[in-house]
C-alpha positions as MATLAB code, in Angstrom:
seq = 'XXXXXXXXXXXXXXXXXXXXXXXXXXXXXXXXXXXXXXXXXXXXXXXXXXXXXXXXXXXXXXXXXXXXXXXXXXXXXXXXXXXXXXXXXXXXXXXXXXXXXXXXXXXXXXXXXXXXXXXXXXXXXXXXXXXXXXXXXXXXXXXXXXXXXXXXXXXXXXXXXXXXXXXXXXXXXXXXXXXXXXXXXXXXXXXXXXXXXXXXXXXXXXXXXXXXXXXXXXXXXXXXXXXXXXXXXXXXXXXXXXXXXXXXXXXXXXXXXXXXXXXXXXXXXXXXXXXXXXXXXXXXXXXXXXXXXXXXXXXXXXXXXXXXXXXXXX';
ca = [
      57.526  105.385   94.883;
      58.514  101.869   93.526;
      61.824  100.231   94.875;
      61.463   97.036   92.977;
      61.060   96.447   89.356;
      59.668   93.402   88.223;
      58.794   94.240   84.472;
      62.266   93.923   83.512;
      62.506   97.815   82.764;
      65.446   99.499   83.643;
      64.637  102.523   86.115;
      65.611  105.860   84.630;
      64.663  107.742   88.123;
      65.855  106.965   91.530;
      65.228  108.370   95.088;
      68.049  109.396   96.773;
      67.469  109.046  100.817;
      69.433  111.283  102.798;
      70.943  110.134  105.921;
      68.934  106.480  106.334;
      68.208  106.221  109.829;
      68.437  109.911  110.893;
      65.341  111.020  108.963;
      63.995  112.557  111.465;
      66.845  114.606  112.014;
      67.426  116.035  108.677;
      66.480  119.597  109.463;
      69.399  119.250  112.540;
      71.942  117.795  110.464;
      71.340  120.373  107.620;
      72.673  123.287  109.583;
      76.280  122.194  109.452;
      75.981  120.976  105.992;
      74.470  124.607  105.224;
      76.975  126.316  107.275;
      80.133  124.515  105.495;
      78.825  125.434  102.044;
      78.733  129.012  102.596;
      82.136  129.187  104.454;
      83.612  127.114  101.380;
      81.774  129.895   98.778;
      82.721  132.702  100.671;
      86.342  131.552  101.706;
      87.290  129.782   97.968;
      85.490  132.991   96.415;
      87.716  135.584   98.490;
      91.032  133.242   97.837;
      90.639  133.295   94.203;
      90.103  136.975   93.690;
      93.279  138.084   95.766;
      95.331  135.644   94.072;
      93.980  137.078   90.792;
      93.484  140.881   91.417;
      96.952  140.524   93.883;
     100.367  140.687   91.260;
     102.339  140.139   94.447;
     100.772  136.490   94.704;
     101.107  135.304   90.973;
     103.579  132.646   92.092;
     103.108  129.186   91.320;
     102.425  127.896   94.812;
      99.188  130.822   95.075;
      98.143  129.855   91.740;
      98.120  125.948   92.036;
      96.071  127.266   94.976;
      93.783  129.060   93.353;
      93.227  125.705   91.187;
      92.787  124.209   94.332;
      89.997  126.765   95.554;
      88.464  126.451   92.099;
      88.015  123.099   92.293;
      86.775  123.504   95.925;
      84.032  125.243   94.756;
      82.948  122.763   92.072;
      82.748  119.608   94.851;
      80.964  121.832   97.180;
      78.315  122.452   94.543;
      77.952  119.248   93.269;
      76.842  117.861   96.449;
      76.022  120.357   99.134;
      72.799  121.867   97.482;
      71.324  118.561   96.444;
      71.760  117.414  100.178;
      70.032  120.581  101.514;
      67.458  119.813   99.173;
      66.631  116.114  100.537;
      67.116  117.668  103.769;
      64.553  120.521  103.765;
      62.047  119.476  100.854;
      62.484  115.856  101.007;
      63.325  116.788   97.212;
      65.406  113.214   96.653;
      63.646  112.504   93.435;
      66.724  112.051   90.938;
      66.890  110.947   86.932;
      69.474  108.433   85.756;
      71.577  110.973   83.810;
      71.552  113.310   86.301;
      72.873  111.192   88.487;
      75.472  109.795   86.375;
      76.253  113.518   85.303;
      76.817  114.100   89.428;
      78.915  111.354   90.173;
      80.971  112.135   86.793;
      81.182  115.578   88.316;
      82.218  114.986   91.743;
      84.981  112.332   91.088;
      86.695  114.632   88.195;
      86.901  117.137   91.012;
      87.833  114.584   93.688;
      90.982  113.378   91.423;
      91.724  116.749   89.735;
      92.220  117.955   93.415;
      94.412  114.923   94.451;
      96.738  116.036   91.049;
      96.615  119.378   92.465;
      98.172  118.521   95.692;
     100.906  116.330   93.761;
     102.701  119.376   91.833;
     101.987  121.783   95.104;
     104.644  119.372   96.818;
     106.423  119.250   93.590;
     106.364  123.105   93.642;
     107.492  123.127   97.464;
     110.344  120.463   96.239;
     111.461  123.110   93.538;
     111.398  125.573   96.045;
     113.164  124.420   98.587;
     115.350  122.172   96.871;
     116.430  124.326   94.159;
     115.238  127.927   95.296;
     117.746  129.701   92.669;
     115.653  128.679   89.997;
     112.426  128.413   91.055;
     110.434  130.717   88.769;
     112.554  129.600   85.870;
     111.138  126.372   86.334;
     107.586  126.914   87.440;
     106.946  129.657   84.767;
     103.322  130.550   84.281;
     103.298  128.564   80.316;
     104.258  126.065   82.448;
     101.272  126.274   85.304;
      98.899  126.326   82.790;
     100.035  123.074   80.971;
     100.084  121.289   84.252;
      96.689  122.442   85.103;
      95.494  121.680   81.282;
      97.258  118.191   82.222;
      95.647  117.349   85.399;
      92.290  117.918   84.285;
      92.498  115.847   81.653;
      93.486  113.090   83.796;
      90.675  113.643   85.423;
      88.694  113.794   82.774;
      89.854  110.898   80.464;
      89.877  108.626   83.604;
      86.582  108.985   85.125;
      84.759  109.426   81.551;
      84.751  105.544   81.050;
      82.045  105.156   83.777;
      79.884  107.140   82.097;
      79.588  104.161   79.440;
      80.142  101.454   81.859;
      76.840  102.646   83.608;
      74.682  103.398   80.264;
      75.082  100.172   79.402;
      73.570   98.672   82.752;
      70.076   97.517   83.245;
      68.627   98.938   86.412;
      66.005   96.576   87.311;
      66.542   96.498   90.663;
      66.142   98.891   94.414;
      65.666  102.267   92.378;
      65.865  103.935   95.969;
      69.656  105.113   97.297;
      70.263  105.863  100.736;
      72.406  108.554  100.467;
      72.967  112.148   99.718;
      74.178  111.954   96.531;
      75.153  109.422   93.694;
      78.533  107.218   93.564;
      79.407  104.319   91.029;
      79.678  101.213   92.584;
      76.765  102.180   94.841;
      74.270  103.129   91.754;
      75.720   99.857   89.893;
      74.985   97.403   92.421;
      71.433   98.266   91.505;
      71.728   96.635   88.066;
      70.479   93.147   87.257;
      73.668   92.870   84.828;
      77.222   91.869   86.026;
      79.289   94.820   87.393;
      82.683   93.159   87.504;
      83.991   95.532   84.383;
      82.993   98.690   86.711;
      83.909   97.010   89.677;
      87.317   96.734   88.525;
      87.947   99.642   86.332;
      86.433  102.049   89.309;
      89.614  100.142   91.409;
      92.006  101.171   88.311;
      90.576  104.806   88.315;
      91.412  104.887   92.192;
      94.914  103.208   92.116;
      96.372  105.199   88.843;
      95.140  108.703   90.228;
      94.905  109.021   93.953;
      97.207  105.922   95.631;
     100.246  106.968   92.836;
      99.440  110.901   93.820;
      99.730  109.530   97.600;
     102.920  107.512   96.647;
     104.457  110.549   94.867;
     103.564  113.040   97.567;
     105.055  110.745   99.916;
     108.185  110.751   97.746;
     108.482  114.143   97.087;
     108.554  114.986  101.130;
     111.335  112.477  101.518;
     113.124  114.356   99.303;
     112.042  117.757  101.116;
     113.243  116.106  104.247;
     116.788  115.302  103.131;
     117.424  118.187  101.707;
     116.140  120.256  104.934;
     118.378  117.971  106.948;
     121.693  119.147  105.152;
     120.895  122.749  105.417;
     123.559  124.472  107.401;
     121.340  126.646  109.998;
     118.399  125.355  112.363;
     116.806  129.020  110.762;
     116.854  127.905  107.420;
     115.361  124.329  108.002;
     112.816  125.873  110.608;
     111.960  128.668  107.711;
     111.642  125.596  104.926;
     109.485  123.190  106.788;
     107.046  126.231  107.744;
     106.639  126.747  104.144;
     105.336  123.135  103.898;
     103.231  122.961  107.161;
      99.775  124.210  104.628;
      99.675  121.659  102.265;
     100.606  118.950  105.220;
      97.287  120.081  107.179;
      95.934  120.176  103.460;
      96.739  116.852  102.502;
      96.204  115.339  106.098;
      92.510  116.737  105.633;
      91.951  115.692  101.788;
      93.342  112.299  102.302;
      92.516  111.533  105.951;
      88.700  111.593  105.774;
      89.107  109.179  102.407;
      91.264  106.842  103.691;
      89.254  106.714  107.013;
      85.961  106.196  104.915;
      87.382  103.536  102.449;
      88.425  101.412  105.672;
      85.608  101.612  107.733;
      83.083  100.450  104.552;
      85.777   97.650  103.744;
      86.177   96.480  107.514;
      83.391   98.213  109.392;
      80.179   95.863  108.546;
      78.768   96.333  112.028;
      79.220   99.911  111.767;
      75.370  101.660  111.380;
      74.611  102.774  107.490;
      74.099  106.387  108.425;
      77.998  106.821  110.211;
      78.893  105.426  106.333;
      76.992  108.384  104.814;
      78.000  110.707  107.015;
      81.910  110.024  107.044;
      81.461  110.361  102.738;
      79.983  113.387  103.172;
      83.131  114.910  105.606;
      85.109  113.839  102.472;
      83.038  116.704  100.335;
      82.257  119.167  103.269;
      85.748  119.157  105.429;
      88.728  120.368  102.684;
      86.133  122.847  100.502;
      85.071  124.747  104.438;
      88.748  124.175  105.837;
      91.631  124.810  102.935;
      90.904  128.596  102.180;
      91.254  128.827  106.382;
      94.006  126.571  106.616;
      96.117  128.894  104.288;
      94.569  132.009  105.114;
      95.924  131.500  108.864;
      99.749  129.978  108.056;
     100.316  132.086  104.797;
     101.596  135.595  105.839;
     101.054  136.823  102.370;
      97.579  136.016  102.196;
      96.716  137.224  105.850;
      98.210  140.558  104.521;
      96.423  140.576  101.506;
      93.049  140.061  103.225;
      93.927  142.759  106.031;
      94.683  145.321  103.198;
      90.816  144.732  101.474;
      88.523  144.735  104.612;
      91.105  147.489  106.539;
      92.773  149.944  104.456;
      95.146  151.938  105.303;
      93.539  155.539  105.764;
      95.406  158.443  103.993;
];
């Protein structure tokens, strides 16, 4: 294995590490990575097929969740396996385009889920502000356009990269120490100058997840208001409860992110391997928790689950 390339070649395969530091304890730390990625399969798997086998739940707020699951599955894919892999086989060995095809992957999902959780608080605003009309606004033509929409976002924004990183000469460390591959930290391995995908990767993150964060925050101020003019302490009890999921949801998507991007911008002392590890809650936590989140708070779905494992007997 070669780390350092002095012909002037760029490397076209790289080594991805694990958890640096906490080699040793790969085969410990692969049991809750393992144990995450079948709850998130099983639970996302279950979700979607009540919401689509259930006519009861084909409202807009179950089927921007069943986006949401969908898109669950896709991060917990992306990255989970190819962990378990370094983890248990020492299997890090990694080509450039399959790298770049990962970290394509995993941010697409990453930002389509962020635009998934901006019209599920625009779909609790319709709700609650406007209840009347609520499935004359949210029709399902409608659903599908926004989901059409938001993936294209997704899509058109992270696609640049792609580009942006063909065109770099790795010459450099060919060995990451991580789990799985990211953009700035496969760039930094390049002997060219990364300030294009330095600053387009800070474009990417301002235009999709800090305006989703801005315009969630806006659309619960709204919520808010319009709870606090409601005549009856039932109603506004009964209209906040509807909005306590996606709160724990977004508390859980953003949290970890926010938490990560702070500690690797102000935590130098802070060891390598807490780094890696607090990405990796970013991928493992919502996937495992969201289909248990709403499967606990949503009465619907709790019903809907009790109906396929227990049937009533005739």
């Amino acid at each position: 294995m070669l780390s350092f390339n002095r012909t002037g070649v760029s490397h076209t395969v790289f080594y991805l590490l694990g958890i640096p530091g906490l080699e040793d304890q790969h085969l410990w730390i692969s049991i809750p990575f393992f144990l995450s990625y079948v709850t998130a399969l099983l639970g996302n798997s279950l979700l979607i097929f009540i919401i689509l086998t259930r006519r009861s739940l084909h409202e807009p707020m179950f089927l921007f969740l069943c986006m949401l699951a969908g898109a669950d599955l896709v991060l917990s894919t992306c990255t989970v396996p190819q962990a378990l892999a370094i983890f248990w086989f020492r299997a890090g060995e990694i080509s450039l385009d399959r790298c770049i095809t990962q970290f394509f992957m995993i941010n697409c999902t990453f930002i389509f889920e962020s635009g998934i959780l901006l019209v599920m608080a625009f779909d609790r605003y319709v709700a609650i502000c406007d209840p009347l009309r609520y499935t004359t606004i949210l029709t399902h033509t409608l659903i599908g356009k926004i989901g059409v929409t938001i993936f294209l976002r997704s899509y058109c924004t992270v696609f640049p990269i792609i580009f942006l990183l063909k065109r770099l000469t790795f010459c450099r460390n060919n060995i990451i120490p991580h789990t799985c591959c990211e953009h700035i930290g496969l760039a930094k391995y390049a002997c060219n100058d990364i300030g294009v995908n330095i600053w387009y990767g800070f474009f990417v993150i301002v235009s999709t997840l800090v305006l989703d964060v801005l315009l969630i925050f806006v659309s619960y101020m709204l919520i808010l208001r319009a709870v606090f003019h409601m005549p009856s302490q039932d109603a506004r009890h009964k209209a906040l409860n509807t909005c306590g999921s996606h709160v724990c949801i977004i508390i859980l998507f953003y949290g970890p992110a926010i938490f990560t991007t702070l500690t690797q911008r102000f935590g130098r002392h802070i060891p390598a391997h807490i780094h890696i590890l607090l990405a990796n809650v970013c991928v493992l936590a919502p996937p495992m928790l969201n289909p248990i989140i709403y499967g606990i708070k949503t009465k619907a779905i709790r019903e809907q689950v009790a109906h396929l494992f227990f049937p009533k007997q005739k």
